[in-house]
């Protein structure tokens, strides 16, 4: 943590805005926590309040906690805006446009940035849905550096979410998903150059390796604490599942299987589909699914669901590592946990 803070310190004042305002307001309480197993009690208090900290977003996504400025970054993908939230300032615009910044076009249905992470090196990296690539954003200048935009000479569809490899020989590599959600017409878009919707590994040297080209709508992505298992959610009402890939030393899959099938939750009427996810320090998944944020053990046992009352797109740990931030439709919320996020 000391090393991370030293690296991040240079950009902290710039992203923080340097303004001391009034104390945080009392946030409205929403939703509920549905307890499905006593094992949930060690991870989350069923009576913990879910606080709505921001609203007025078209579709909130890509939450990422910036340690030094003590603020949350998140995107409005259709609105093409990245926001910053902090207790003293509330929701403010951080980057606009967050994604596509060219002349008017009818190519996109979602032109903004989507998933985002703060890397171990303290850099903001985004799934730049509107620009159809993965990019690094300088926290001071807000200038972008494209890390990858094509596979075998063809443009990506619209990168959606990403996760960083935190240790080992692949440290600093990124896994990311590339569904067609950003394109008007989805798979039928004339702008779609690839014949599939892929999951990829982006190595630090810029090499892009294909992980899977068989998924209909790959979306959220996560890694187990030891980095040996990759999780990928499929946001398809016909197959609402989370996949698990056992990875070899080269970062490529040795095998894959359905980790969790959310079909029954969807049939029960829960809003939303498998989407973004995060993993805690013990390997539990906090994953979007029908009803809200599902809490799953590494053995795929569903312990409970954090329900906001609407579909949940993604989540991220922040503050001291024991606050879970949730992006849910037009709002952003938070809830305290007993567990810590993997980054902590």
mmCIF file of C-alpha atoms in Angstrom:
data_model
loop_
_atom_site.group_PDB
_atom_site.id
_atom_site.type_symbol
_atom_site.label_atom_id
_atom_site.label_comp_id
_atom_site.label_asym_id
_atom_site.label_seq_id
_atom_site.Cartn_x
_atom_site.Cartn_y
_atom_site.Cartn_z
ATOM 1 C CA UNK A 1 0.000 0.000 0.000
ATOM 2 C CA UNK A 2 2.856 2.389 0.785
ATOM 3 C CA UNK A 3 4.307 1.850 -2.681
ATOM 4 C CA UNK A 4 0.916 2.325 -4.337
ATOM 5 C CA UNK A 5 0.324 5.563 -2.466
ATOM 6 C CA UNK A 6 3.717 6.910 -3.426
ATOM 7 C CA UNK A 7 2.973 6.255 -7.077
ATOM 8 C CA UNK A 8 -0.516 7.716 -6.939
ATOM 9 C CA UNK A 9 0.387 10.813 -4.985
ATOM 10 C CA UNK A 10 1.390 12.930 -7.971
ATOM 11 C CA UNK A 11 -2.090 12.920 -9.484
ATOM 12 C CA UNK A 12 -4.108 13.097 -6.300
ATOM 13 C CA UNK A 13 -4.551 16.853 -6.006
ATOM 14 C CA UNK A 14 -5.464 17.178 -9.672
ATOM 15 C CA UNK A 15 -8.238 14.607 -9.575
ATOM 16 C CA UNK A 16 -9.423 15.745 -6.162
ATOM 17 C CA UNK A 17 -10.088 19.258 -7.380
ATOM 18 C CA UNK A 18 -8.533 20.830 -4.285
ATOM 19 C CA UNK A 19 -11.830 22.154 -2.913
ATOM 20 C CA UNK A 20 -12.963 21.649 0.678
ATOM 21 C CA UNK A 21 -16.750 21.848 0.829
ATOM 22 C CA UNK A 22 -19.406 21.058 3.388
ATOM 23 C CA UNK A 23 -19.595 17.744 5.194
ATOM 24 C CA UNK A 24 -21.259 14.775 3.467
ATOM 25 C CA UNK A 25 -25.061 14.836 3.448
ATOM 26 C CA UNK A 26 -27.231 12.088 4.874
ATOM 27 C CA UNK A 27 -27.770 9.716 1.978
ATOM 28 C CA UNK A 28 -31.138 8.085 1.300
ATOM 29 C CA UNK A 29 -31.381 4.407 2.177
ATOM 30 C CA UNK A 30 -32.551 2.080 -0.573
ATOM 31 C CA UNK A 31 -33.077 -1.614 -1.252
ATOM 32 C CA UNK A 32 -32.287 -4.522 1.007
ATOM 33 C CA UNK A 33 -29.874 -7.409 1.504
ATOM 34 C CA UNK A 34 -31.376 -10.845 0.891
ATOM 35 C CA UNK A 35 -29.684 -13.519 3.004
ATOM 36 C CA UNK A 36 -29.735 -16.993 1.467
ATOM 37 C CA UNK A 37 -27.176 -18.677 3.718
ATOM 38 C CA UNK A 38 -25.829 -18.144 7.255
ATOM 39 C CA UNK A 39 -22.381 -18.011 5.650
ATOM 40 C CA UNK A 40 -23.253 -14.525 4.447
ATOM 41 C CA UNK A 41 -22.941 -13.228 8.016
ATOM 42 C CA UNK A 42 -19.146 -13.426 7.892
ATOM 43 C CA UNK A 43 -19.093 -11.307 4.739
ATOM 44 C CA UNK A 44 -21.961 -8.855 5.044
ATOM 45 C CA UNK A 45 -24.403 -7.736 7.730
ATOM 46 C CA UNK A 46 -27.916 -8.265 6.413
ATOM 47 C CA UNK A 47 -28.955 -5.059 8.205
ATOM 48 C CA UNK A 48 -26.195 -2.912 6.716
ATOM 49 C CA UNK A 49 -27.783 0.147 5.065
ATOM 50 C CA UNK A 50 -27.503 0.565 1.308
ATOM 51 C CA UNK A 51 -26.913 4.279 0.700
ATOM 52 C CA UNK A 52 -27.704 6.023 -2.574
ATOM 53 C CA UNK A 53 -24.819 8.440 -3.053
ATOM 54 C CA UNK A 54 -25.510 9.698 -6.596
ATOM 55 C CA UNK A 55 -28.236 9.689 -9.220
ATOM 56 C CA UNK A 56 -29.147 11.387 -12.491
ATOM 57 C CA UNK A 57 -27.154 8.950 -14.646
ATOM 58 C CA UNK A 58 -28.496 7.292 -17.783
ATOM 59 C CA UNK A 59 -26.708 3.976 -17.138
ATOM 60 C CA UNK A 60 -24.009 3.919 -14.469
ATOM 61 C CA UNK A 61 -21.001 1.640 -15.025
ATOM 62 C CA UNK A 62 -17.286 1.208 -14.516
ATOM 63 C CA UNK A 63 -16.797 2.102 -10.825
ATOM 64 C CA UNK A 64 -13.133 2.420 -9.808
ATOM 65 C CA UNK A 65 -11.807 3.725 -6.499
ATOM 66 C CA UNK A 66 -8.882 6.167 -6.554
ATOM 67 C CA UNK A 67 -7.039 5.715 -3.274
ATOM 68 C CA UNK A 68 -5.132 8.962 -2.998
ATOM 69 C CA UNK A 69 -7.985 11.359 -3.744
ATOM 70 C CA UNK A 70 -10.458 9.191 -1.835
ATOM 71 C CA UNK A 71 -12.895 9.382 -4.722
ATOM 72 C CA UNK A 72 -14.884 7.086 -6.961
ATOM 73 C CA UNK A 73 -14.770 7.281 -10.741
ATOM 74 C CA UNK A 74 -17.693 5.895 -12.717
ATOM 75 C CA UNK A 75 -19.157 6.242 -16.183
ATOM 76 C CA UNK A 76 -22.454 7.042 -17.826
ATOM 77 C CA UNK A 77 -21.928 4.900 -20.927
ATOM 78 C CA UNK A 78 -24.799 6.201 -23.107
ATOM 79 C CA UNK A 79 -24.194 9.749 -21.839
ATOM 80 C CA UNK A 80 -20.491 9.612 -22.801
ATOM 81 C CA UNK A 81 -19.403 11.085 -19.449
ATOM 82 C CA UNK A 82 -17.107 9.875 -16.691
ATOM 83 C CA UNK A 83 -17.968 11.221 -13.262
ATOM 84 C CA UNK A 84 -16.085 11.533 -10.041
ATOM 85 C CA UNK A 85 -17.793 11.202 -6.665
ATOM 86 C CA UNK A 86 -16.307 12.249 -3.314
ATOM 87 C CA UNK A 87 -18.056 12.815 0.028
ATOM 88 C CA UNK A 88 -17.294 16.560 0.079
ATOM 89 C CA UNK A 89 -18.092 17.348 -3.543
ATOM 90 C CA UNK A 90 -20.700 14.776 -4.561
ATOM 91 C CA UNK A 91 -20.942 13.893 -8.238
ATOM 92 C CA UNK A 92 -18.870 16.045 -10.609
ATOM 93 C CA UNK A 93 -17.825 15.625 -14.235
ATOM 94 C CA UNK A 94 -14.335 14.164 -14.559
ATOM 95 C CA UNK A 95 -14.087 13.464 -18.303
ATOM 96 C CA UNK A 96 -16.438 14.496 -21.121
ATOM 97 C CA UNK A 97 -16.542 12.928 -23.602
ATOM 98 C CA UNK A 98 -15.309 9.817 -21.844
ATOM 99 C CA UNK A 99 -15.373 7.730 -25.008
ATOM 100 C CA UNK A 100 -15.998 8.642 -28.632
ATOM 101 C CA UNK A 101 -14.862 12.193 -29.346
ATOM 102 C CA UNK A 102 -15.214 12.416 -33.130
ATOM 103 C CA UNK A 103 -17.825 13.960 -35.435
ATOM 104 C CA UNK A 104 -21.510 13.010 -35.054
ATOM 105 C CA UNK A 105 -22.203 9.439 -36.118
ATOM 106 C CA UNK A 106 -25.011 6.886 -35.955
ATOM 107 C CA UNK A 107 -22.615 3.994 -35.419
ATOM 108 C CA UNK A 108 -22.923 3.911 -31.635
ATOM 109 C CA UNK A 109 -25.729 3.089 -29.238
ATOM 110 C CA UNK A 110 -23.334 3.619 -26.286
ATOM 111 C CA UNK A 111 -20.430 5.930 -27.067
ATOM 112 C CA UNK A 112 -18.885 6.448 -23.626
ATOM 113 C CA UNK A 113 -16.304 4.613 -21.582
ATOM 114 C CA UNK A 114 -17.420 1.482 -19.757
ATOM 115 C CA UNK A 115 -15.398 -0.625 -17.319
ATOM 116 C CA UNK A 116 -12.481 1.042 -15.528
ATOM 117 C CA UNK A 117 -9.715 0.138 -13.107
ATOM 118 C CA UNK A 118 -6.941 1.870 -11.197
ATOM 119 C CA UNK A 119 -3.914 -0.340 -11.833
ATOM 120 C CA UNK A 120 -1.182 -1.314 -9.395
ATOM 121 C CA UNK A 121 0.923 1.375 -11.049
ATOM 122 C CA UNK A 122 -1.722 3.967 -10.119
ATOM 123 C CA UNK A 123 -2.996 4.480 -13.663
ATOM 124 C CA UNK A 124 -6.573 4.784 -14.838
ATOM 125 C CA UNK A 125 -7.268 2.236 -17.577
ATOM 126 C CA UNK A 126 -10.649 2.063 -19.282
ATOM 127 C CA UNK A 127 -12.608 -0.127 -21.635
ATOM 128 C CA UNK A 128 -13.155 2.659 -24.153
ATOM 129 C CA UNK A 129 -16.415 1.435 -25.605
ATOM 130 C CA UNK A 130 -16.938 4.432 -27.905
ATOM 131 C CA UNK A 131 -13.419 4.401 -29.326
ATOM 132 C CA UNK A 132 -13.458 0.606 -29.560
ATOM 133 C CA UNK A 133 -10.290 -0.005 -27.617
ATOM 134 C CA UNK A 134 -8.547 -0.252 -24.265
ATOM 135 C CA UNK A 135 -6.909 2.995 -23.192
ATOM 136 C CA UNK A 136 -4.899 4.555 -20.377
ATOM 137 C CA UNK A 137 -6.083 7.959 -19.164
ATOM 138 C CA UNK A 138 -3.574 10.357 -17.629
ATOM 139 C CA UNK A 139 -5.088 11.521 -14.336
ATOM 140 C CA UNK A 140 -3.463 14.947 -14.641
ATOM 141 C CA UNK A 141 -3.944 15.853 -18.315
ATOM 142 C CA UNK A 142 -6.819 13.429 -19.025
ATOM 143 C CA UNK A 143 -5.121 12.530 -22.275
ATOM 144 C CA UNK A 144 -5.601 8.992 -23.552
ATOM 145 C CA UNK A 145 -3.028 6.470 -24.674
ATOM 146 C CA UNK A 146 -4.496 3.604 -26.688
ATOM 147 C CA UNK A 147 -3.190 0.258 -25.431
ATOM 148 C CA UNK A 148 -5.059 -1.937 -27.915
ATOM 149 C CA UNK A 149 -7.713 -1.357 -30.580
ATOM 150 C CA UNK A 150 -7.513 -4.312 -32.986
ATOM 151 C CA UNK A 151 -7.206 -8.067 -33.153
ATOM 152 C CA UNK A 152 -5.478 -9.437 -36.249
ATOM 153 C CA UNK A 153 -6.012 -6.125 -38.016
ATOM 154 C CA UNK A 154 -9.733 -5.844 -37.270
ATOM 155 C CA UNK A 155 -11.292 -3.315 -34.906
ATOM 156 C CA UNK A 156 -12.665 -4.499 -31.612
ATOM 157 C CA UNK A 157 -16.440 -4.304 -31.244
ATOM 158 C CA UNK A 158 -16.796 -2.193 -28.083
ATOM 159 C CA UNK A 159 -14.620 -3.244 -25.122
ATOM 160 C CA UNK A 160 -16.724 -3.548 -21.998
ATOM 161 C CA UNK A 161 -14.832 -4.536 -18.846
ATOM 162 C CA UNK A 162 -11.313 -5.390 -17.718
ATOM 163 C CA UNK A 163 -9.230 -6.742 -14.864
ATOM 164 C CA UNK A 164 -5.499 -6.574 -14.142
ATOM 165 C CA UNK A 165 -3.165 -9.483 -13.430
ATOM 166 C CA UNK A 166 -1.649 -8.528 -10.092
ATOM 167 C CA UNK A 167 1.264 -10.928 -9.663
ATOM 168 C CA UNK A 168 3.535 -13.456 -11.344
ATOM 169 C CA UNK A 169 5.140 -13.384 -14.794
ATOM 170 C CA UNK A 170 2.011 -11.867 -16.351
ATOM 171 C CA UNK A 171 1.825 -8.998 -13.846
ATOM 172 C CA UNK A 172 0.358 -5.897 -15.457
ATOM 173 C CA UNK A 173 -1.458 -7.824 -18.181
ATOM 174 C CA UNK A 174 -5.149 -7.138 -18.689
ATOM 175 C CA UNK A 175 -8.044 -9.454 -19.432
ATOM 176 C CA UNK A 176 -10.944 -7.712 -21.152
ATOM 177 C CA UNK A 177 -14.250 -8.474 -22.841
ATOM 178 C CA UNK A 178 -15.489 -7.208 -26.192
ATOM 179 C CA UNK A 179 -19.250 -7.559 -26.755
ATOM 180 C CA UNK A 180 -21.113 -5.477 -29.379
ATOM 181 C CA UNK A 181 -23.114 -3.378 -26.887
ATOM 182 C CA UNK A 182 -21.626 -0.090 -28.018
ATOM 183 C CA UNK A 183 -22.642 -0.572 -31.631
ATOM 184 C CA UNK A 184 -26.047 0.368 -33.004
ATOM 185 C CA UNK A 185 -27.571 -2.907 -34.141
ATOM 186 C CA UNK A 186 -25.250 -4.995 -31.946
ATOM 187 C CA UNK A 187 -24.125 -8.075 -33.921
ATOM 188 C CA UNK A 188 -25.943 -6.782 -36.999
ATOM 189 C CA UNK A 189 -23.997 -3.511 -37.023
ATOM 190 C CA UNK A 190 -22.293 -2.856 -40.379
ATOM 191 C CA UNK A 191 -19.415 -1.352 -38.378
ATOM 192 C CA UNK A 192 -18.687 -4.686 -36.681
ATOM 193 C CA UNK A 193 -15.492 -6.078 -38.181
ATOM 194 C CA UNK A 194 -14.989 -9.195 -36.071
ATOM 195 C CA UNK A 195 -17.287 -12.161 -36.626
ATOM 196 C CA UNK A 196 -17.362 -12.991 -32.907
ATOM 197 C CA UNK A 197 -17.544 -11.354 -29.475
ATOM 198 C CA UNK A 198 -14.307 -12.096 -27.694
ATOM 199 C CA UNK A 199 -12.495 -12.327 -24.394
ATOM 200 C CA UNK A 200 -8.845 -11.294 -24.629
ATOM 201 C CA UNK A 201 -5.551 -11.089 -22.771
ATOM 202 C CA UNK A 202 -3.563 -7.912 -23.369
ATOM 203 C CA UNK A 203 0.082 -8.379 -22.406
ATOM 204 C CA UNK A 204 2.293 -5.444 -21.278
ATOM 205 C CA UNK A 205 4.168 -5.590 -24.607
ATOM 206 C CA UNK A 206 0.922 -4.857 -26.469
ATOM 207 C CA UNK A 207 0.330 -8.395 -27.698
ATOM 208 C CA UNK A 208 -3.329 -9.420 -27.740
ATOM 209 C CA UNK A 209 -4.215 -13.103 -27.242
ATOM 210 C CA UNK A 210 -7.699 -14.539 -27.722
ATOM 211 C CA UNK A 211 -9.152 -16.348 -24.705
ATOM 212 C CA UNK A 212 -12.606 -17.264 -26.023
ATOM 213 C CA UNK A 213 -14.558 -16.463 -29.185
ATOM 214 C CA UNK A 214 -17.650 -18.582 -28.461
ATOM 215 C CA UNK A 215 -19.598 -16.427 -25.981
ATOM 216 C CA UNK A 216 -22.684 -14.555 -27.134
ATOM 217 C CA UNK A 217 -22.368 -11.450 -24.933
ATOM 218 C CA UNK A 218 -19.234 -11.569 -22.735
ATOM 219 C CA UNK A 219 -19.417 -8.794 -20.181
ATOM 220 C CA UNK A 220 -17.960 -8.598 -16.661
ATOM 221 C CA UNK A 221 -14.579 -10.102 -15.872
ATOM 222 C CA UNK A 222 -12.695 -11.004 -12.698
ATOM 223 C CA UNK A 223 -9.701 -12.975 -11.409
ATOM 224 C CA UNK A 224 -9.287 -15.233 -8.388
ATOM 225 C CA UNK A 225 -6.784 -14.011 -5.766
ATOM 226 C CA UNK A 226 -4.103 -16.415 -7.013
ATOM 227 C CA UNK A 227 -4.686 -15.307 -10.616
ATOM 228 C CA UNK A 228 -5.268 -18.871 -11.769
ATOM 229 C CA UNK A 229 -8.981 -18.603 -12.487
ATOM 230 C CA UNK A 230 -10.670 -16.124 -14.794
ATOM 231 C CA UNK A 231 -14.372 -15.349 -14.434
ATOM 232 C CA UNK A 232 -16.446 -13.998 -17.319
ATOM 233 C CA UNK A 233 -20.146 -13.171 -17.156
ATOM 234 C CA UNK A 234 -22.494 -13.618 -20.098
ATOM 235 C CA UNK A 235 -25.241 -10.998 -20.325
ATOM 236 C CA UNK A 236 -27.565 -13.100 -22.417
ATOM 237 C CA UNK A 237 -31.149 -13.769 -21.253
ATOM 238 C CA UNK A 238 -30.966 -17.069 -23.144
ATOM 239 C CA UNK A 239 -27.829 -18.082 -21.232
ATOM 240 C CA UNK A 240 -27.305 -15.907 -18.126
ATOM 241 C CA UNK A 241 -24.216 -17.571 -16.693
ATOM 242 C CA UNK A 242 -20.789 -16.847 -15.252
ATOM 243 C CA UNK A 243 -17.972 -18.844 -16.830
ATOM 244 C CA UNK A 244 -14.776 -19.951 -15.080
ATOM 245 C CA UNK A 245 -11.504 -20.555 -16.933
ATOM 246 C CA UNK A 246 -8.609 -22.395 -15.313
ATOM 247 C CA UNK A 247 -5.495 -20.617 -16.564
ATOM 248 C CA UNK A 248 -2.055 -21.940 -17.412
ATOM 249 C CA UNK A 249 1.253 -20.217 -16.763
ATOM 250 C CA UNK A 250 0.941 -18.428 -20.112
ATOM 251 C CA UNK A 251 -2.355 -16.859 -19.039
ATOM 252 C CA UNK A 252 -4.362 -18.893 -21.542
ATOM 253 C CA UNK A 253 -7.187 -21.241 -20.528
ATOM 254 C CA UNK A 254 -6.524 -24.923 -19.891
ATOM 255 C CA UNK A 255 -10.226 -25.620 -19.350
ATOM 256 C CA UNK A 256 -13.529 -23.830 -18.877
ATOM 257 C CA UNK A 257 -16.908 -24.516 -17.317
ATOM 258 C CA UNK A 258 -20.127 -22.826 -16.269
ATOM 259 C CA UNK A 259 -19.374 -21.514 -12.779
ATOM 260 C CA UNK A 260 -22.847 -20.194 -11.925
ATOM 261 C CA UNK A 261 -26.145 -20.328 -13.796
ATOM 262 C CA UNK A 262 -28.478 -17.424 -12.979
ATOM 263 C CA UNK A 263 -31.407 -18.760 -15.028
ATOM 264 C CA UNK A 264 -33.581 -19.490 -11.997
ATOM 265 C CA UNK A 265 -33.015 -16.001 -10.571
ATOM 266 C CA UNK A 266 -33.992 -14.530 -13.928
ATOM 267 C CA UNK A 267 -37.116 -16.696 -14.114
ATOM 268 C CA UNK A 268 -38.050 -15.480 -10.619
ATOM 269 C CA UNK A 269 -38.217 -11.947 -11.991
ATOM 270 C CA UNK A 270 -35.014 -10.433 -10.695
ATOM 271 C CA UNK A 271 -34.030 -7.336 -12.706
ATOM 272 C CA UNK A 272 -30.775 -7.414 -14.628
ATOM 273 C CA UNK A 273 -28.367 -10.017 -16.013
ATOM 274 C CA UNK A 274 -24.850 -11.221 -15.161
ATOM 275 C CA UNK A 275 -22.651 -8.178 -15.691
ATOM 276 C CA UNK A 276 -19.708 -6.623 -13.839
ATOM 277 C CA UNK A 277 -18.003 -8.252 -10.871
ATOM 278 C CA UNK A 278 -15.281 -7.910 -8.269
ATOM 279 C CA UNK A 279 -13.477 -10.490 -6.115
ATOM 280 C CA UNK A 280 -12.682 -10.077 -2.435
ATOM 281 C CA UNK A 281 -9.455 -11.082 -0.675
ATOM 282 C CA UNK A 282 -10.837 -14.546 0.118
ATOM 283 C CA UNK A 283 -11.981 -15.238 -3.418
ATOM 284 C CA UNK A 284 -15.686 -14.545 -2.996
ATOM 285 C CA UNK A 285 -17.401 -13.019 -6.014
ATOM 286 C CA UNK A 286 -19.550 -9.896 -5.840
ATOM 287 C CA UNK A 287 -21.205 -10.245 -9.220
ATOM 288 C CA UNK A 288 -24.081 -8.493 -10.956
ATOM 289 C CA UNK A 289 -27.009 -10.760 -11.717
ATOM 290 C CA UNK A 290 -30.795 -10.911 -11.719
ATOM 291 C CA UNK A 291 -31.893 -9.035 -8.597
ATOM 292 C CA UNK A 292 -28.707 -7.098 -7.833
ATOM 293 C CA UNK A 293 -25.181 -7.947 -6.697
ATOM 294 C CA UNK A 294 -24.881 -11.668 -6.022
ATOM 295 C CA UNK A 295 -22.401 -12.869 -3.399
ATOM 296 C CA UNK A 296 -20.889 -16.200 -4.412
ATOM 297 C CA UNK A 297 -18.251 -18.367 -2.743
ATOM 298 C CA UNK A 298 -15.306 -19.696 -4.815
ATOM 299 C CA UNK A 299 -17.324 -22.932 -4.923
ATOM 300 C CA UNK A 300 -20.232 -21.058 -6.587
ATOM 301 C CA UNK A 301 -22.571 -21.160 -3.581
ATOM 302 C CA UNK A 302 -24.951 -18.187 -3.630
ATOM 303 C CA UNK A 303 -24.939 -16.652 -0.132
ATOM 304 C CA UNK A 304 -27.062 -13.575 -0.725
ATOM 305 C CA UNK A 305 -27.999 -10.687 -2.973
ATOM 306 C CA UNK A 306 -27.592 -6.933 -2.446
ATOM 307 C CA UNK A 307 -30.764 -5.511 -3.966
ATOM 308 C CA UNK A 308 -31.066 -1.857 -4.948
ATOM 309 C CA UNK A 309 -34.495 -2.240 -6.514
ATOM 310 C CA UNK A 310 -33.183 -2.133 -10.070
ATOM 311 C CA UNK A 311 -30.632 -3.849 -12.318
ATOM 312 C CA UNK A 312 -27.040 -3.683 -11.092
ATOM 313 C CA UNK A 313 -24.345 -3.165 -13.716
ATOM 314 C CA UNK A 314 -21.135 -3.373 -11.711
ATOM 315 C CA UNK A 315 -19.436 -2.880 -8.357
ATOM 316 C CA UNK A 316 -16.079 -1.975 -6.825
ATOM 317 C CA UNK A 317 -14.497 -1.942 -3.398
ATOM 318 C CA UNK A 318 -13.326 1.401 -2.075
ATOM 319 C CA UNK A 319 -12.582 3.638 0.904
ATOM 320 C CA UNK A 320 -10.776 1.360 3.393
ATOM 321 C CA UNK A 321 -11.473 -1.685 1.221
ATOM 322 C CA UNK A 322 -14.630 -2.621 3.102
ATOM 323 C CA UNK A 323 -17.096 -0.422 1.239
ATOM 324 C CA UNK A 324 -18.764 -1.893 -1.828
ATOM 325 C CA UNK A 325 -19.848 0.689 -4.396
ATOM 326 C CA UNK A 326 -22.633 -0.365 -6.758
ATOM 327 C CA UNK A 327 -23.600 1.126 -10.098
ATOM 328 C CA UNK A 328 -27.271 0.364 -10.625
ATOM 329 C CA UNK A 329 -29.147 1.816 -13.589
ATOM 330 C CA UNK A 330 -29.415 5.592 -12.939
ATOM 331 C CA UNK A 331 -27.877 5.557 -9.442
ATOM 332 C CA UNK A 332 -24.682 4.806 -7.544
ATOM 333 C CA UNK A 333 -24.912 3.268 -4.079
ATOM 334 C CA UNK A 334 -22.637 1.881 -1.385
ATOM 335 C CA UNK A 335 -22.817 -0.658 1.434
ATOM 336 C CA UNK A 336 -20.321 -1.615 4.131
ATOM 337 C CA UNK A 337 -18.931 -5.161 4.159
ATOM 338 C CA UNK A 338 -16.997 -7.295 6.626
ATOM 339 C CA UNK A 339 -14.630 -8.441 3.919
ATOM 340 C CA UNK A 340 -11.963 -6.527 2.022
ATOM 341 C CA UNK A 341 -11.591 -6.101 -1.701
ATOM 342 C CA UNK A 342 -8.738 -7.908 -3.396
ATOM 343 C CA UNK A 343 -6.790 -4.669 -3.914
ATOM 344 C CA UNK A 344 -6.474 -4.207 -0.168
#
